[in-house]
PDB file of C-alpha atoms in Angstrom:
ATOM      1  CA  MET A   7     103.176 298.504 138.653  1.00 97.00           C
ATOM      2  CA  LYS A   8     104.409 296.205 135.422  1.00 98.00           C
ATOM      3  CA  ALA A   9     106.430 293.254 136.261  1.00 98.00           C
ATOM      4  CA  VAL A  10     108.211 290.125 133.270  1.00 98.00           C
ATOM      5  CA  LEU A  11     109.208 287.139 133.758  1.00 98.00           C
ATOM      6  CA  LEU A  12     112.194 287.016 132.646  1.00 98.00           C
ATOM      7  CA  GLY A  13     112.807 283.076 133.709  1.00 98.00           C
ATOM      8  CA  THR A  14     110.865 280.603 134.843  1.00 98.00           C
ATOM      9  CA  THR A  15     113.042 277.489 135.811  1.00 98.00           C
ATOM     10  CA  ALA A  16     115.207 276.372 138.451  1.00 96.00           C
ATOM     11  CA  GLY A  17     119.020 276.166 138.327  1.00 94.00           C
ATOM     12  CA  GLY A  18     120.493 274.809 134.831  1.00 95.00           C
ATOM     13  CA  GLY A  19     117.170 275.673 132.779  1.00 97.00           C
ATOM     14  CA  PHE A  20     114.966 274.060 130.637  1.00 98.00           C
ATOM     15  CA  PRO A  21     116.310 271.845 129.179  1.00 98.00           C
ATOM     16  CA  GLN A  22     119.181 271.225 131.870  1.00 96.00           C
ATOM     17  CA  TRP A  23     122.705 270.735 129.856  1.00 95.00           C
ATOM     18  CA  ASN A  24     123.438 267.870 131.393  1.00 94.00           C
ATOM     19  CA  CYS A  25     120.368 265.842 131.899  1.00 93.00           C
ATOM     20  CA  ALA A  26     118.321 263.507 129.646  1.00 94.00           C
ATOM     21  CA  CYS A  27     115.638 262.876 131.525  1.00 92.00           C
ATOM     22  CA  GLY A  28     112.248 262.650 129.571  1.00 94.00           C
ATOM     23  CA  LEU A  29     111.165 266.084 129.940  1.00 96.00           C
ATOM     24  CA  CYS A  30     115.039 267.857 128.866  1.00 97.00           C
ATOM     25  CA  VAL A  31     114.317 265.613 125.857  1.00 97.00           C
ATOM     26  CA  ARG A  32     111.411 266.584 124.815  1.00 98.00           C
ATOM     27  CA  ALA A  33     112.321 270.200 124.723  1.00 98.00           C
ATOM     28  CA  ARG A  34     115.678 269.558 123.068  1.00 98.00           C
ATOM     29  CA  SER A  35     113.134 268.293 120.294  1.00 97.00           C
ATOM     30  CA  GLY A  36     111.276 270.888 120.366  1.00 97.00           C
ATOM     31  CA  SER A  37     107.840 269.527 121.271  1.00 97.00           C
ATOM     32  CA  LEU A  38     107.656 271.879 124.561  1.00 97.00           C
ATOM     33  CA  PRO A  39     109.318 275.284 124.771  1.00 96.00           C
ATOM     34  CA  SER A  40     112.804 275.904 126.757  1.00 97.00           C
ATOM     35  CA  ARG A  41     112.305 277.865 129.405  1.00 98.00           C
ATOM     36  CA  SER A  42     115.692 280.297 130.858  1.00 98.00           C
ATOM     37  CA  GLN A  43     116.322 280.274 134.930  1.00 98.00           C
ATOM     38  CA  ASP A  44     114.344 282.392 137.086  1.00 96.00           C
ATOM     39  CA  CYS A  45     114.404 285.733 137.538  1.00 98.00           C
ATOM     40  CA  LEU A  46     111.642 289.042 137.563  1.00 98.00           C
ATOM     41  CA  ALA A  47     111.762 292.192 136.295  1.00 98.00           C
ATOM     42  CA  ILE A  48     109.524 294.641 138.082  1.00 98.00           C
ATOM     43  CA  SER A  49     108.769 298.383 137.667  1.00 98.00           C
ATOM     44  CA  ALA A  50     106.316 301.223 138.852  1.00 97.00           C
ATOM     45  CA  ASP A  51     106.319 303.386 136.043  1.00 93.00           C
ATOM     46  CA  GLY A  52     107.786 300.989 133.014  1.00 93.00           C
ATOM     47  CA  THR A  53     110.576 303.499 133.023  1.00 94.00           C
ATOM     48  CA  GLY A  54     112.539 302.194 136.088  1.00 96.00           C
ATOM     49  CA  TRP A  55     113.384 298.650 136.099  1.00 98.00           C
ATOM     50  CA  TRP A  56     114.579 296.653 139.115  1.00 98.00           C
ATOM     51  CA  LEU A  57     115.563 292.543 138.793  1.00 98.00           C
ATOM     52  CA  VAL A  58     114.650 290.629 141.601  1.00 98.00           C
ATOM     53  CA  ASN A  59     117.131 287.860 141.586  1.00 98.00           C
ATOM     54  CA  ALA A  60     120.532 287.472 138.433  1.00 97.00           C
ATOM     55  CA  SER A  61     120.347 284.474 136.966  1.00 96.00           C
ATOM     56  CA  PRO A  62     122.867 283.528 134.644  1.00 97.00           C
ATOM     57  CA  ASP A  63     120.661 283.880 131.410  1.00 98.00           C
ATOM     58  CA  ILE A  64     120.651 287.878 132.199  1.00 98.00           C
ATOM     59  CA  ARG A  65     122.104 288.917 128.825  1.00 97.00           C
ATOM     60  CA  THR A  66     119.445 286.487 127.082  1.00 97.00           C
ATOM     61  CA  GLN A  67     116.712 287.547 128.904  1.00 98.00           C
ATOM     62  CA  ILE A  68     117.349 291.317 129.270  1.00 98.00           C
ATOM     63  CA  ALA A  69     117.363 291.353 125.364  1.00 97.00           C
ATOM     64  CA  SER A  70     114.699 289.220 124.615  1.00 97.00           C
ATOM     65  CA  CYS A  71     112.285 291.883 126.737  1.00 98.00           C
ATOM     66  CA  ALA A  72     111.886 295.469 125.099  1.00 97.00           C
ATOM     67  CA  LEU A  73     110.984 296.983 127.840  1.00 97.00           C
ATOM     68  CA  LEU A  74     114.679 296.747 128.820  1.00 97.00           C
ATOM     69  CA  ASN A  75     116.126 297.804 125.932  1.00 97.00           C
ATOM     70  CA  PRO A  76     118.979 300.589 126.800  1.00 95.00           C
ATOM     71  CA  GLY A  77     118.741 304.322 125.935  1.00 93.00           C
ATOM     72  CA  PRO A  78     117.736 307.069 124.844  1.00 92.00           C
ATOM     73  CA  GLY A  79     122.018 307.477 125.226  1.00 92.00           C
ATOM     74  CA  PRO A  80     124.009 305.536 124.129  1.00 90.00           C
ATOM     75  CA  ARG A  81     124.632 304.033 127.596  1.00 88.00           C
ATOM     76  CA  GLU A  82     121.387 304.105 129.188  1.00 92.00           C
ATOM     77  CA  THR A  83     119.799 301.363 130.608  1.00 94.00           C
ATOM     78  CA  PRO A  84     116.338 301.467 132.452  1.00 96.00           C
ATOM     79  CA  LEU A  85     117.896 299.234 134.630  1.00 97.00           C
ATOM     80  CA  ARG A  86     118.162 300.589 138.393  1.00 96.00           C
ATOM     81  CA  GLY A  87     120.062 297.198 139.882  1.00 96.00           C
ATOM     82  CA  ALA A  88     118.599 294.208 141.599  1.00 97.00           C
ATOM     83  CA  LEU A  89     117.453 292.854 144.852  1.00 98.00           C
ATOM     84  CA  PHE A  90     118.780 289.269 146.140  1.00 98.00           C
ATOM     85  CA  THR A  91     116.190 286.439 147.525  1.00 98.00           C
ATOM     86  CA  ASP A  92     119.473 284.841 149.158  1.00 97.00           C
ATOM     87  CA  ALA A  93     123.058 283.899 147.640  1.00 96.00           C
ATOM     88  CA  GLU A  94     122.092 280.954 145.718  1.00 96.00           C
ATOM     89  CA  LEU A  95     124.606 281.174 142.382  1.00 95.00           C
ATOM     90  CA  ASP A  96     121.484 280.562 140.292  1.00 95.00           C
ATOM     91  CA  HIS A  97     120.506 283.767 141.347  1.00 97.00           C
ATOM     92  CA  THR A  98     123.390 285.955 141.136  1.00 96.00           C
ATOM     93  CA  LEU A  99     125.866 285.109 138.632  1.00 95.00           C
ATOM     94  CA  GLY A 100     123.852 287.396 135.965  1.00 96.00           C
ATOM     95  CA  LEU A 101     125.372 290.000 138.572  1.00 94.00           C
ATOM     96  CA  LEU A 102     128.480 289.464 137.154  1.00 94.00           C
ATOM     97  CA  THR A 103     127.392 290.280 133.823  1.00 95.00           C
ATOM     98  CA  LEU A 104     125.760 294.025 134.870  1.00 94.00           C
ATOM     99  CA  ARG A 105     129.800 294.661 135.913  1.00 91.00           C
ATOM    100  CA  GLY A 106     129.272 297.566 133.310  1.00 83.00           C
ATOM    101  CA  GLY A 107     126.332 298.777 134.329  1.00 87.00           C
ATOM    102  CA  ALA A 108     126.869 302.653 136.024  1.00 85.00           C
ATOM    103  CA  GLY A 109     124.967 303.130 139.107  1.00 89.00           C
ATOM    104  CA  LEU A 110     123.359 299.941 139.845  1.00 94.00           C
ATOM    105  CA  THR A 111     122.710 299.402 143.587  1.00 96.00           C
ATOM    106  CA  VAL A 112     122.284 295.562 145.117  1.00 96.00           C
ATOM    107  CA  TRP A 113     119.559 294.882 147.756  1.00 98.00           C
ATOM    108  CA  ALA A 114     119.763 292.415 149.954  1.00 97.00           C
ATOM    109  CA  PRO A 115     119.448 290.424 153.918  1.00 96.00           C
ATOM    110  CA  GLY A 116     122.410 290.890 155.740  1.00 96.00           C
ATOM    111  CA  THR A 117     123.598 287.390 155.362  1.00 96.00           C
ATOM    112  CA  VAL A 118     123.197 287.587 151.333  1.00 96.00           C
ATOM    113  CA  LEU A 119     125.761 290.364 151.264  1.00 96.00           C
ATOM    114  CA  HIS A 120     127.933 288.395 153.430  1.00 95.00           C
ATOM    115  CA  ALA A 121     128.207 285.499 151.750  1.00 95.00           C
ATOM    116  CA  LEU A 122     128.588 287.814 148.311  1.00 93.00           C
ATOM    117  CA  LYS A 123     131.425 289.698 150.054  1.00 91.00           C
ATOM    118  CA  ASP A 124     133.282 286.724 152.810  1.00 90.00           C
ATOM    119  CA  GLN A 125     132.490 283.614 150.952  1.00 89.00           C
ATOM    120  CA  PHE A 126     131.706 284.321 146.830  1.00 86.00           C
ATOM    121  CA  ASP A 127     133.429 287.634 146.778  1.00 85.00           C
ATOM    122  CA  VAL A 128     131.715 288.869 144.494  1.00 86.00           C
ATOM    123  CA  ARG A 129     131.405 292.405 145.447  1.00 84.00           C
ATOM    124  CA  SER A 130     135.129 292.694 144.442  1.00 85.00           C
ATOM    125  CA  VAL A 131     134.969 291.508 141.147  1.00 87.00           C
ATOM    126  CA  ILE A 132     132.046 293.816 140.153  1.00 88.00           C
ATOM    127  CA  ASP A 133     133.392 296.785 142.107  1.00 86.00           C
ATOM    128  CA  GLY A 134     136.291 296.875 140.010  1.00 87.00           C
ATOM    129  CA  TYR A 135     134.306 297.916 136.595  1.00 90.00           C
ATOM    130  CA  ALA A 136     131.564 300.033 138.020  1.00 85.00           C
ATOM    131  CA  PRO A 137     131.170 300.018 141.634  1.00 85.00           C
ATOM    132  CA  VAL A 138     128.099 298.866 142.703  1.00 92.00           C
ATOM    133  CA  ALA A 139     125.865 300.335 145.899  1.00 95.00           C
ATOM    134  CA  TRP A 140     125.121 297.664 148.200  1.00 95.00           C
ATOM    135  CA  ARG A 141     122.448 297.968 150.336  1.00 97.00           C
ATOM    136  CA  GLN A 142     120.814 295.748 153.474  1.00 97.00           C
ATOM    137  CA  ILE A 143     117.231 295.282 153.436  1.00 96.00           C
ATOM    138  CA  ASP A 144     115.603 294.070 156.671  1.00 90.00           C
ATOM    139  CA  ASP A 145     112.178 293.530 157.929  1.00 85.00           C
ATOM    140  CA  GLN A 146     111.881 298.037 157.435  1.00 91.00           C
ATOM    141  CA  PRO A 147     109.988 298.666 154.204  1.00 95.00           C
ATOM    142  CA  VAL A 148     112.290 300.553 151.615  1.00 97.00           C
ATOM    143  CA  ASP A 149     110.771 302.963 148.335  1.00 96.00           C
ATOM    144  CA  LEU A 150     112.381 301.571 145.247  1.00 95.00           C
ATOM    145  CA  GLY A 151     111.829 304.238 142.879  1.00 91.00           C
ATOM    146  CA  GLY A 152     107.542 304.503 143.432  1.00 95.00           C
ATOM    147  CA  LEU A 153     107.399 300.683 144.772  1.00 97.00           C
ATOM    148  CA  ARG A 154     107.216 300.085 148.665  1.00 97.00           C
ATOM    149  CA  VAL A 155     108.754 296.895 149.034  1.00 98.00           C
ATOM    150  CA  THR A 156     109.341 294.611 152.082  1.00 97.00           C
ATOM    151  CA  ALA A 157     111.456 291.381 152.451  1.00 97.00           C
ATOM    152  CA  ILE A 158     109.426 288.609 154.703  1.00 97.00           C
ATOM    153  CA  PRO A 159     112.083 285.722 155.937  1.00 96.00           C
ATOM    154  CA  ILE A 160     111.663 282.691 154.415  1.00 93.00           C
ATOM    155  CA  SER A 161     114.641 280.244 156.173  1.00 91.00           C
ATOM    156  CA  ALA A 162     117.826 280.172 157.377  1.00 90.00           C
ATOM    157  CA  LYS A 163     119.310 277.635 154.106  1.00 91.00           C
ATOM    158  CA  LYS A 164     122.793 278.588 153.025  1.00 92.00           C
ATOM    159  CA  PRO A 165     123.847 277.752 149.798  1.00 92.00           C
ATOM    160  CA  LYS A 166     126.291 275.650 149.231  1.00 91.00           C
ATOM    161  CA  TYR A 167     129.422 277.214 149.035  1.00 91.00           C
ATOM    162  CA  ALA A 168     128.649 278.868 152.327  1.00 91.00           C
ATOM    163  CA  ARG A 169     127.935 276.293 154.658  1.00 89.00           C
ATOM    164  CA  SER A 170     131.352 276.944 156.727  1.00 88.00           C
ATOM    165  CA  SER A 171     129.752 280.649 157.561  1.00 90.00           C
ATOM    166  CA  THR A 172     128.903 281.028 160.754  1.00 89.00           C
ATOM    167  CA  VAL A 173     126.307 283.900 160.176  1.00 90.00           C
ATOM    168  CA  ASP A 174     122.911 283.683 160.993  1.00 86.00           C
ATOM    169  CA  GLY A 175     119.907 284.537 160.585  1.00 87.00           C
ATOM    170  CA  HIS A 176     117.390 284.691 157.194  1.00 91.00           C
ATOM    171  CA  TRP A 177     119.750 283.438 154.298  1.00 95.00           C
ATOM    172  CA  VAL A 178     116.685 283.367 152.012  1.00 96.00           C
ATOM    173  CA  VAL A 179     113.436 286.377 151.976  1.00 97.00           C
ATOM    174  CA  ALA A 180     110.308 286.994 149.353  1.00 98.00           C
ATOM    175  CA  TYR A 181     109.732 289.751 148.650  1.00 98.00           C
ATOM    176  CA  ARG A 182     106.207 291.976 148.792  1.00 98.00           C
ATOM    177  CA  PHE A 183     105.454 294.497 146.286  1.00 98.00           C
ATOM    178  CA  SER A 184     102.916 297.645 146.667  1.00 98.00           C
ATOM    179  CA  ASP A 185     101.986 300.116 144.441  1.00 97.00           C
ATOM    180  CA  PRO A 186     100.701 303.393 146.543  1.00 96.00           C
ATOM    181  CA  VAL A 187      99.480 304.778 143.333  1.00 95.00           C
ATOM    182  CA  THR A 188      96.943 301.720 142.176  1.00 96.00           C
ATOM    183  CA  GLY A 189      97.152 299.794 145.590  1.00 97.00           C
ATOM    184  CA  GLY A 190      98.161 296.725 144.286  1.00 98.00           C
ATOM    185  CA  VAL A 191     100.490 294.037 145.843  1.00 98.00           C
ATOM    186  CA  LEU A 192     102.709 291.290 144.127  1.00 98.00           C
ATOM    187  CA  VAL A 193     104.610 288.489 146.564  1.00 98.00           C
ATOM    188  CA  TYR A 194     107.517 286.595 145.177  1.00 98.00           C
ATOM    189  CA  ALA A 195     108.753 283.918 146.628  1.00 98.00           C
ATOM    190  CA  PRO A 196     110.636 281.771 144.212  1.00 97.00           C
ATOM    191  CA  CYS A 197     111.635 279.339 147.160  1.00 95.00           C
ATOM    192  CA  LEU A 198     110.067 278.414 150.336  1.00 95.00           C
ATOM    193  CA  ALA A 199     111.001 275.643 151.681  1.00 92.00           C
ATOM    194  CA  SER A 200     107.744 275.244 154.015  1.00 94.00           C
ATOM    195  CA  TRP A 201     104.342 277.318 154.683  1.00 96.00           C
ATOM    196  CA  PRO A 202     106.139 279.513 157.247  1.00 92.00           C
ATOM    197  CA  ASP A 203     103.632 280.556 160.281  1.00 93.00           C
ATOM    198  CA  GLY A 204     102.515 284.211 159.070  1.00 95.00           C
ATOM    199  CA  PHE A 205     102.394 283.612 155.231  1.00 97.00           C
ATOM    200  CA  ASP A 206      98.812 283.342 155.406  1.00 98.00           C
ATOM    201  CA  GLU A 207      98.424 287.154 155.614  1.00 98.00           C
ATOM    202  CA  VAL A 208     100.877 287.072 153.203  1.00 98.00           C
ATOM    203  CA  VAL A 209      99.120 285.589 150.419  1.00 98.00           C
ATOM    204  CA  ALA A 210      95.944 287.005 151.510  1.00 98.00           C
ATOM    205  CA  GLY A 211      96.633 290.606 151.345  1.00 98.00           C
ATOM    206  CA  ALA A 212      98.051 290.080 147.827  1.00 98.00           C
ATOM    207  CA  ASP A 213      96.740 290.269 144.083  1.00 98.00           C
ATOM    208  CA  CYS A 214      99.165 288.294 142.866  1.00 98.00           C
ATOM    209  CA  VAL A 215     101.826 285.212 144.341  1.00 98.00           C
ATOM    210  CA  LEU A 216     104.241 284.489 142.556  1.00 98.00           C
ATOM    211  CA  LEU A 217     105.342 281.014 144.454  1.00 98.00           C
ATOM    212  CA  ASP A 218     108.256 278.422 144.340  1.00 97.00           C
ATOM    213  CA  GLY A 219     107.001 275.437 142.274  1.00 97.00           C
ATOM    214  CA  THR A 220     110.135 273.841 141.779  1.00 96.00           C
ATOM    215  CA  PHE A 221     108.963 270.104 142.614  1.00 95.00           C
ATOM    216  CA  TYR A 222     105.372 268.467 141.761  1.00 96.00           C
ATOM    217  CA  ALA A 223     105.905 265.965 144.293  1.00 93.00           C
ATOM    218  CA  ALA A 224     109.146 265.000 146.975  1.00 85.00           C
ATOM    219  CA  SER A 225     110.063 262.051 145.083  1.00 78.00           C
ATOM    220  CA  GLU A 226     109.790 263.494 141.713  1.00 79.00           C
ATOM    221  CA  MET A 227     114.032 264.130 141.034  1.00 68.00           C
ATOM    222  CA  GLY A 228     114.843 260.171 141.851  1.00 62.00           C
ATOM    223  CA  ALA A 229     112.278 258.892 139.564  1.00 64.00           C
ATOM    224  CA  ALA A 230     113.141 261.313 136.786  1.00 60.00           C
ATOM    225  CA  THR A 231     116.801 260.862 136.803  1.00 59.00           C
ATOM    226  CA  GLY A 232     117.442 257.601 138.451  1.00 58.00           C
ATOM    227  CA  SER A 233     119.713 259.203 141.244  1.00 60.00           C
ATOM    228  CA  ALA A 234     119.458 257.717 145.122  1.00 53.00           C
ATOM    229  CA  SER A 235     119.218 261.404 146.438  1.00 53.00           C
ATOM    230  CA  GLY A 236     116.187 263.178 146.660  1.00 52.00           C
ATOM    231  CA  GLN A 237     115.851 267.193 146.912  1.00 53.00           C
ATOM    232  CA  ALA A 238     113.889 266.999 150.719  1.00 53.00           C
ATOM    233  CA  ALA A 239     117.288 269.295 151.411  1.00 55.00           C
ATOM    234  CA  MET A 240     117.193 271.751 148.859  1.00 69.00           C
ATOM    235  CA  GLY A 241     114.837 273.743 150.860  1.00 73.00           C
ATOM    236  CA  HIS A 242     111.462 273.435 147.956  1.00 90.00           C
ATOM    237  CA  LEU A 243     108.123 273.256 148.966  1.00 94.00           C
ATOM    238  CA  PRO A 244     106.946 270.644 146.574  1.00 95.00           C
ATOM    239  CA  ILE A 245     103.257 271.622 144.753  1.00 97.00           C
ATOM    240  CA  THR A 246     101.514 268.944 146.394  1.00 96.00           C
ATOM    241  CA  ALA A 247     101.911 270.468 149.728  1.00 96.00           C
ATOM    242  CA  SER A 248     102.057 274.220 148.824  1.00 97.00           C
ATOM    243  CA  LEU A 249      98.674 273.571 146.577  1.00 98.00           C
ATOM    244  CA  PRO A 250      96.681 273.062 149.423  1.00 98.00           C
ATOM    245  CA  GLU A 251      97.563 275.809 151.246  1.00 98.00           C
ATOM    246  CA  LEU A 252      96.990 278.137 148.077  1.00 98.00           C
ATOM    247  CA  ARG A 253      93.331 276.383 147.704  1.00 98.00           C
ATOM    248  CA  ARG A 254      92.331 278.248 150.438  1.00 98.00           C
ATOM    249  CA  PHE A 255      92.993 281.910 148.627  1.00 98.00           C
ATOM    250  CA  PRO A 256      90.546 281.501 145.233  1.00 98.00           C
ATOM    251  CA  SER A 257      90.534 285.533 145.240  1.00 98.00           C
ATOM    252  CA  VAL A 258      94.029 285.795 144.788  1.00 98.00           C
ATOM    253  CA  ARG A 259      96.172 285.260 141.493  1.00 98.00           C
ATOM    254  CA  ARG A 260      98.286 282.453 142.043  1.00 98.00           C
ATOM    255  CA  LEU A 261     101.083 281.223 139.331  1.00 98.00           C
ATOM    256  CA  TYR A 262     104.177 278.585 140.353  1.00 98.00           C
ATOM    257  CA  THR A 263     107.523 279.337 138.863  1.00 98.00           C
ATOM    258  CA  HIS A 264     111.025 278.136 139.498  1.00 98.00           C
ATOM    259  CA  LEU A 265     110.370 275.036 137.870  1.00 97.00           C
ATOM    260  CA  ASN A 266     112.397 272.062 137.790  1.00 96.00           C
ATOM    261  CA  ASN A 267     113.729 270.403 134.891  1.00 95.00           C
ATOM    262  CA  THR A 268     111.723 267.338 136.144  1.00 94.00           C
ATOM    263  CA  ASN A 269     109.005 268.845 137.304  1.00 96.00           C
ATOM    264  CA  PRO A 270     105.664 267.514 135.204  1.00 97.00           C
ATOM    265  CA  VAL A 271     103.648 270.604 134.971  1.00 98.00           C
ATOM    266  CA  LEU A 272     106.226 271.903 132.428  1.00 98.00           C
ATOM    267  CA  ASP A 273     104.427 269.584 130.261  1.00 98.00           C
ATOM    268  CA  PRO A 274     100.634 271.424 129.930  1.00 97.00           C
ATOM    269  CA  ALA A 275      99.183 268.389 128.510  1.00 98.00           C
ATOM    270  CA  SER A 276     100.396 266.069 131.679  1.00 98.00           C
ATOM    271  CA  PRO A 277      97.821 265.999 135.011  1.00 98.00           C
ATOM    272  CA  GLU A 278      99.269 267.313 137.049  1.00 98.00           C
ATOM    273  CA  SER A 279      99.197 270.258 134.638  1.00 98.00           C
ATOM    274  CA  VAL A 280      95.613 270.299 134.739  1.00 98.00           C
ATOM    275  CA  LYS A 281      95.131 269.630 138.459  1.00 98.00           C
ATOM    276  CA  LEU A 282      96.715 272.985 138.400  1.00 98.00           C
ATOM    277  CA  ARG A 283      94.524 274.317 136.042  1.00 98.00           C
ATOM    278  CA  ASP A 284      91.587 272.951 137.922  1.00 98.00           C
ATOM    279  CA  ALA A 285      92.520 274.477 140.779  1.00 98.00           C
ATOM    280  CA  GLY A 286      92.919 278.276 139.306  1.00 98.00           C
ATOM    281  CA  VAL A 287      96.860 278.302 139.746  1.00 98.00           C
ATOM    282  CA  GLU A 288      98.506 279.255 136.511  1.00 98.00           C
ATOM    283  CA  VAL A 289     102.352 277.613 135.201  1.00 98.00           C
ATOM    284  CA  PRO A 290     103.035 281.130 133.425  1.00 98.00           C
ATOM    285  CA  VAL A 291     105.833 280.429 130.297  1.00 97.00           C
ATOM    286  CA  ASP A 292     108.784 282.936 130.346  1.00 98.00           C
ATOM    287  CA  GLY A 293     108.243 286.791 129.086  1.00 98.00           C
ATOM    288  CA  THR A 294     104.775 286.638 130.907  1.00 98.00           C
ATOM    289  CA  VAL A 295     103.532 290.448 131.696  1.00 98.00           C
ATOM    290  CA  ILE A 296     101.297 290.712 134.840  1.00 98.00           C
ATOM    291  CA  GLU A 297     100.141 294.525 135.562  1.00 97.00           C
ATOM    292  CA  LEU A 298      98.746 295.405 138.911  1.00 96.00           C
TER     293      LEU A 298
END
């Protein structure tokens, strides 16, 4: 199993286009590396690839990853489709860029498929170009090109555009990928509102966990931007709350992704970054490759 972190930041990327916080200013000056919005590519054999979420930066992300180059035929591509962890725009808008792809399949929870059809209606737009196969994933594992994939319910948080939806259920999931050949297990959970019941077993049974690192602390965004609003309702467990949990699993490779532009761990020299390194937890850059 091979996975590529195509992007590692939260919505808006880094630097964020409308933000002049200290970290974004440093990124624009070149003193900190820019990052694109969170997206993962994963494959069992290095030939057929699946996206986990499709960020608005997907064209640039695909172009910068040689493993996803098209060919050998003039319109052949190694992309087989995408899995969505939720229906957030930051995780689904990239599908519009893939509208010319033939033979793509989208897997997502029923709530997410509902949102993309009845709330946002991206399905009608996409199918007007090249029909996509839409598949619902639930609590039963599915086989995708040699990978065994299981959706793990995380929370019931709806995206803003779907707040009027009366559909209940799990709106956010994590994914567990297992390779039956090597036995390797990777868990991808870029949106974690809390540490849910049973998640200890999910982490303990993995070789590698990519976890929601959106915010370092609960007061971070207001302090960085001068805004009176916090991020309590945004559905992201801060690192200060999840790191103590991760410390209990030193044998698992642990990485934070989906970093907000206000997160101090974007600076490798920050005290917060040092604390993560001391705990054996990584903050990977865009393009990081993981093999299990």
